């Protein structure tokens, strides 16, 4: 037995290896707990504070069925569904972004960059403008549009790698934006104003129907998200390694693509394409997790971004309630520019 083998086989070394393996788990547990607490605090802040404040005892009394004149309507029919919709939409966008960024191994490959969110938006706007669709019908149209665009860019990018798919997706997004602009020019003024707010990404028109639909959709996707999380960890090792470990790579990629598209389409239908949430959540969660992608952490980061941005959008300018997408867009645009500049410098250095 060589000296190296003896060293590895010693009890002290074995204990060190076990401790080294436990360290990332401890970090992930601490980060998850901290993010969970942050999301809970932001949820409470959105419900209890702002232009109209309510005490914690009064809030629980209203949850128990007590009617407080004025407060019950504002909190139970406005602030609470708005906060819950923001929580769910942020989590869904965050996971969708991480799925595509991890599969394509490129931080630019989020649904709002490669055209999937714009596909959902274009078909949803077409359904609203051309056919007067509202409610659940908008969700169906958004899902169909997202799936069609994902299918189109995947087919066109076959054999061109991840960079080719991203470039084709950006082109598809530009085409969809043009289609949305054309449809808005055909809409009447009232509908056009409402659609423009929705296209910016807004929780201002949140209600229990939209929140309920999104909650049910995410609950139905939960088993596939759990399976996708395992597959994503396998794909992170590389296709050859993942295949050698027994993972069916083509099937895993197909399943993850469908789940990612649905995770981007459902919140887009409920709250509009809230800018850059999918783009920001994955890299932030990855940095917090020591460089490893994590769907649960991405969901928490996405929820935290939307809830914090929503509170700022409503309360930053007294008397004016901005769409949450205005704030997330202001946060995401500098990050996108920084990422593009960093990538360009890295390529030139290489």
XYZ file of C-alpha atoms in Angstrom:
350
model
C 0.000 0.000 0.000
C 1.408 3.386 -0.984
C 1.970 6.215 1.452
C -0.927 8.150 -0.154
C -3.308 5.240 0.313
C -2.205 4.896 3.943
C -2.793 8.598 4.501
C -6.256 8.453 2.973
C -7.136 5.374 4.976
C -6.287 6.864 8.397
C -9.200 7.619 10.753
C -8.111 11.256 11.084
C -8.214 11.754 7.344
C -11.590 10.031 7.107
C -12.991 12.353 9.754
C -11.590 15.353 7.874
C -13.248 14.179 4.641
C -16.579 13.717 6.418
C -16.320 17.219 7.892
C -15.443 18.623 4.463
C -18.570 17.016 3.022
C -20.730 18.379 5.823
C -19.496 21.967 5.348
C -21.473 22.698 2.142
C -24.597 21.176 3.708
C -24.251 23.374 6.773
C -23.740 26.425 4.568
C -26.770 25.547 2.459
C -28.894 25.037 5.585
C -27.814 28.383 7.043
C -28.373 30.234 3.771
C -31.773 28.591 3.285
C -32.828 29.518 6.820
C -31.628 33.108 6.442
C -33.372 33.539 3.088
C -36.552 31.938 4.417
C -36.564 34.385 7.330
C -35.936 37.311 4.959
C -38.835 36.277 2.720
C -41.134 35.916 5.754
C -40.157 39.396 6.991
C -40.683 40.937 3.540
C -44.063 39.210 3.261
C -45.096 40.646 6.634
C -43.800 44.096 5.691
C -45.833 44.098 2.475
C -48.999 43.112 4.344
C -48.704 45.136 7.552
C -46.763 48.273 6.590
C -46.849 50.900 3.867
C -49.330 53.664 3.156
C -51.927 51.759 5.215
C -50.629 50.009 8.329
C -52.311 47.331 10.381
C -51.324 45.778 13.684
C -50.449 42.101 14.019
C -53.409 41.363 16.381
C -55.819 43.030 13.946
C -54.359 41.041 11.058
C -54.865 37.718 12.830
C -58.341 38.833 13.862
C -59.194 39.461 10.202
C -57.757 36.084 9.264
C -60.108 34.598 11.848
C -63.100 36.202 10.151
C -63.481 39.463 12.066
C -64.532 42.427 9.927
C -62.777 45.722 10.592
C -64.336 48.540 8.527
C -61.912 49.683 5.826
C -59.028 47.543 7.009
C -60.607 44.211 6.086
C -61.026 45.145 2.431
C -57.608 46.804 2.059
C -55.722 43.991 3.751
C -57.687 40.889 2.796
C -58.648 41.853 -0.766
C -55.640 43.935 -1.757
C -52.445 43.688 0.282
C -52.602 39.990 1.210
C -53.298 38.587 -2.295
C -50.766 41.040 -3.710
C -48.051 39.872 -1.320
C -48.839 36.181 -1.868
C -48.873 36.628 -5.642
C -45.487 38.346 -5.424
C -44.157 35.502 -3.280
C -45.321 32.827 -5.721
C -44.379 34.719 -8.899
C -40.879 35.461 -7.599
C -40.313 31.836 -6.618
C -41.545 30.591 -9.984
C -39.458 33.047 -12.007
C -36.403 32.296 -9.855
C -36.586 28.556 -10.489
C -37.280 29.023 -14.212
C -34.190 31.182 -14.595
C -31.964 28.732 -12.745
C -33.165 25.796 -14.852
C -32.261 27.427 -18.161
C -29.056 29.068 -16.915
C -27.821 25.769 -15.483
C -28.825 23.618 -18.458
C -27.211 25.970 -20.977
C -24.349 26.887 -18.614
C -24.748 30.573 -19.354
C -26.063 33.281 -16.987
C -27.700 35.032 -19.965
C -29.966 32.044 -20.639
C -32.939 33.136 -18.543
C -36.510 33.038 -19.911
C -36.785 36.828 -20.088
C -33.601 37.087 -22.175
C -34.097 34.180 -24.616
C -37.672 35.037 -25.536
C -39.779 32.556 -23.584
C -41.364 35.211 -21.379
C -41.964 37.392 -24.436
C -43.640 34.466 -26.166
C -45.996 34.119 -23.203
C -46.617 37.869 -23.247
C -47.301 38.048 -26.993
C -49.900 35.287 -27.023
C -51.515 36.602 -23.839
C -51.787 40.102 -25.324
C -53.133 38.651 -28.580
C -55.795 36.762 -26.637
C -56.771 39.914 -24.720
C -56.775 42.312 -27.689
C -58.131 40.127 -30.485
C -60.508 37.855 -28.583
C -61.274 39.734 -25.355
C -60.004 36.840 -23.220
C -59.703 37.425 -19.479
C -58.947 35.388 -16.342
C -57.841 31.775 -16.767
C -57.937 32.089 -20.554
C -54.984 34.485 -20.418
C -53.015 31.869 -18.473
C -53.751 29.236 -21.111
C -52.700 31.597 -23.912
C -49.472 32.478 -22.091
C -48.572 28.826 -21.581
C -49.208 28.010 -25.235
C -47.083 30.946 -26.355
C -44.189 30.082 -24.053
C -44.181 26.440 -25.183
C -44.327 27.396 -28.869
C -41.429 29.843 -28.576
C -39.376 27.333 -26.576
C -40.039 24.688 -29.240
C -39.167 27.129 -32.032
C -35.862 28.361 -30.597
C -34.850 24.817 -29.619
C -35.503 23.570 -33.155
C -33.687 26.494 -34.782
C -30.714 26.209 -32.407
C -30.236 22.462 -32.830
C -26.557 21.740 -33.270
C -25.515 25.321 -32.493
C -24.914 24.910 -28.753
C -26.023 27.093 -25.894
C -24.704 30.349 -27.371
C -26.620 29.749 -30.596
C -29.828 29.141 -28.664
C -29.352 32.366 -26.702
C -28.781 34.424 -29.859
C -31.800 32.895 -31.570
C -33.839 33.472 -28.404
C -32.851 37.150 -28.326
C -33.982 37.445 -31.942
C -37.274 35.738 -31.110
C -37.758 38.111 -28.182
C -37.276 41.129 -30.482
C -39.857 39.713 -32.900
C -42.337 39.117 -30.075
C -41.830 42.657 -28.787
C -42.655 43.976 -32.252
C -45.785 41.807 -32.324
C -46.881 43.149 -28.939
C -46.337 46.736 -30.131
C -48.469 46.059 -33.204
C -51.259 44.509 -31.119
C -51.248 47.466 -28.738
C -51.694 49.813 -31.693
C -54.901 47.935 -32.522
C -56.303 48.000 -28.977
C -58.598 50.676 -27.611
C -57.094 53.194 -25.193
C -58.463 51.657 -21.986
C -57.314 48.138 -22.828
C -53.952 49.408 -24.072
C -53.274 51.182 -20.776
C -54.165 48.085 -18.754
C -52.056 45.859 -20.993
C -49.067 48.218 -20.805
C -49.144 48.049 -16.999
C -49.391 44.247 -17.178
C -46.491 44.075 -19.676
C -44.307 46.054 -17.293
C -44.971 43.447 -14.620
C -47.380 44.512 -11.925
C -48.982 43.153 -8.769
C -51.379 46.101 -8.480
C -54.308 44.177 -9.952
C -53.645 41.033 -7.876
C -56.699 39.154 -6.671
C -57.496 35.800 -5.114
C -58.352 34.215 -8.475
C -54.933 34.913 -9.973
C -53.164 33.969 -6.777
C -55.148 30.745 -6.507
C -54.470 29.721 -10.108
C -50.731 30.294 -9.687
C -50.685 28.444 -6.352
C -52.473 25.412 -7.835
C -50.202 25.405 -10.888
C -47.061 25.443 -8.756
C -48.452 22.735 -6.478
C -49.053 20.525 -9.522
C -45.515 21.211 -10.762
C -43.923 20.488 -7.374
C -43.160 16.761 -7.995
C -41.580 17.634 -11.353
C -39.595 20.463 -9.741
C -38.234 18.025 -7.159
C -37.236 15.559 -9.881
C -35.812 18.376 -11.999
C -33.665 19.543 -9.090
C -32.003 16.111 -8.934
C -31.533 16.025 -12.701
C -30.055 19.534 -12.652
C -27.399 18.452 -10.153
C -26.525 15.546 -12.433
C -26.320 17.720 -15.558
C -24.038 20.147 -13.704
C -21.383 17.411 -13.794
C -21.451 17.392 -17.596
C -23.468 15.299 -20.025
C -20.902 12.495 -20.266
C -20.498 12.168 -16.495
C -24.254 12.373 -15.922
C -24.852 9.694 -18.546
C -22.185 7.513 -16.963
C -23.984 7.818 -13.621
C -27.171 6.478 -15.192
C -29.008 9.727 -15.985
C -31.018 9.755 -19.203
C -29.654 13.101 -20.407
C -32.034 13.782 -23.359
C -35.098 12.930 -21.265
C -33.811 15.027 -18.355
C -33.223 18.012 -20.620
C -36.674 17.685 -22.170
C -38.377 17.456 -18.780
C -36.408 20.392 -17.390
C -37.228 22.482 -20.462
C -40.960 21.835 -20.092
C -40.877 22.552 -16.356
C -38.825 25.717 -16.918
C -41.217 26.978 -19.593
C -44.250 26.380 -17.369
C -42.537 28.042 -14.387
C -41.970 31.117 -16.564
C -45.408 31.096 -18.211
C -47.676 30.816 -15.165
C -46.361 33.881 -13.272
C -46.216 35.830 -16.542
C -49.931 35.172 -17.016
C -50.707 36.152 -13.426
C -48.548 39.267 -13.000
C -46.948 40.003 -16.350
C -43.309 39.471 -17.346
C -41.688 40.990 -14.239
C -38.328 42.048 -15.635
C -35.036 40.400 -14.652
C -36.297 38.336 -11.700
C -35.478 35.070 -13.476
C -32.202 36.594 -14.671
C -31.034 37.769 -11.227
C -32.207 34.975 -8.930
C -30.024 32.135 -10.197
C -26.621 33.890 -10.041
C -27.383 35.367 -6.601
C -28.486 32.001 -5.212
C -25.467 30.312 -6.793
C -23.108 32.815 -5.169
C -24.762 32.305 -1.773
C -24.560 28.529 -2.199
C -20.832 28.432 -2.866
C -21.102 28.199 -6.647
C -23.694 25.398 -6.870
C -27.093 25.915 -8.509
C -30.091 25.332 -6.245
C -33.775 25.542 -7.179
C -35.018 26.054 -3.584
C -32.539 28.879 -2.975
C -33.365 30.446 -6.338
C -37.050 30.351 -5.418
C -36.367 32.147 -2.125
C -34.148 34.749 -3.800
C -36.796 35.367 -6.478
C -39.503 35.827 -3.844
C -37.291 38.205 -1.856
C -36.545 40.304 -4.960
C -40.207 40.649 -5.959
C -41.462 41.368 -2.431
C -38.759 43.965 -1.752
C -39.261 45.579 -5.173
C -43.039 45.626 -4.732
C -42.818 47.401 -1.370
C -40.445 49.956 -2.888
C -42.659 50.409 -5.969
C -45.735 51.129 -3.859
C -44.129 53.352 -1.231
C -41.126 55.040 -2.879
C -43.204 57.883 -4.370
C -46.048 59.076 -2.092
C -49.404 58.871 -3.804
C -48.078 56.823 -6.723
C -48.053 53.038 -7.033
C -45.521 51.948 -9.635
C -45.540 48.523 -11.314
C -43.076 46.195 -9.593
C -41.384 45.575 -12.953
C -40.120 49.161 -12.985
C -38.054 48.502 -9.855
C -36.801 45.044 -10.890
C -35.896 46.451 -14.308
C -33.876 49.213 -12.650
C -32.054 46.559 -10.594
C -31.505 44.105 -13.427
C -30.341 46.409 -16.213
C -27.014 47.382 -14.526
C -26.362 43.724 -13.675
C -26.923 42.745 -17.313
C -24.521 45.442 -18.518
C -21.909 44.376 -15.954
C -22.259 40.737 -16.997
C -21.867 41.577 -20.691
C -18.786 43.726 -20.010
C -17.254 41.039 -17.772
C -17.877 38.313 -20.357
C -16.351 40.450 -23.108
C -13.229 41.139 -21.020
C -12.911 37.443 -20.164
C -13.121 36.499 -23.847
C -10.531 39.099 -24.808
C -8.257 37.948 -22.008
C -8.580 34.360 -23.215
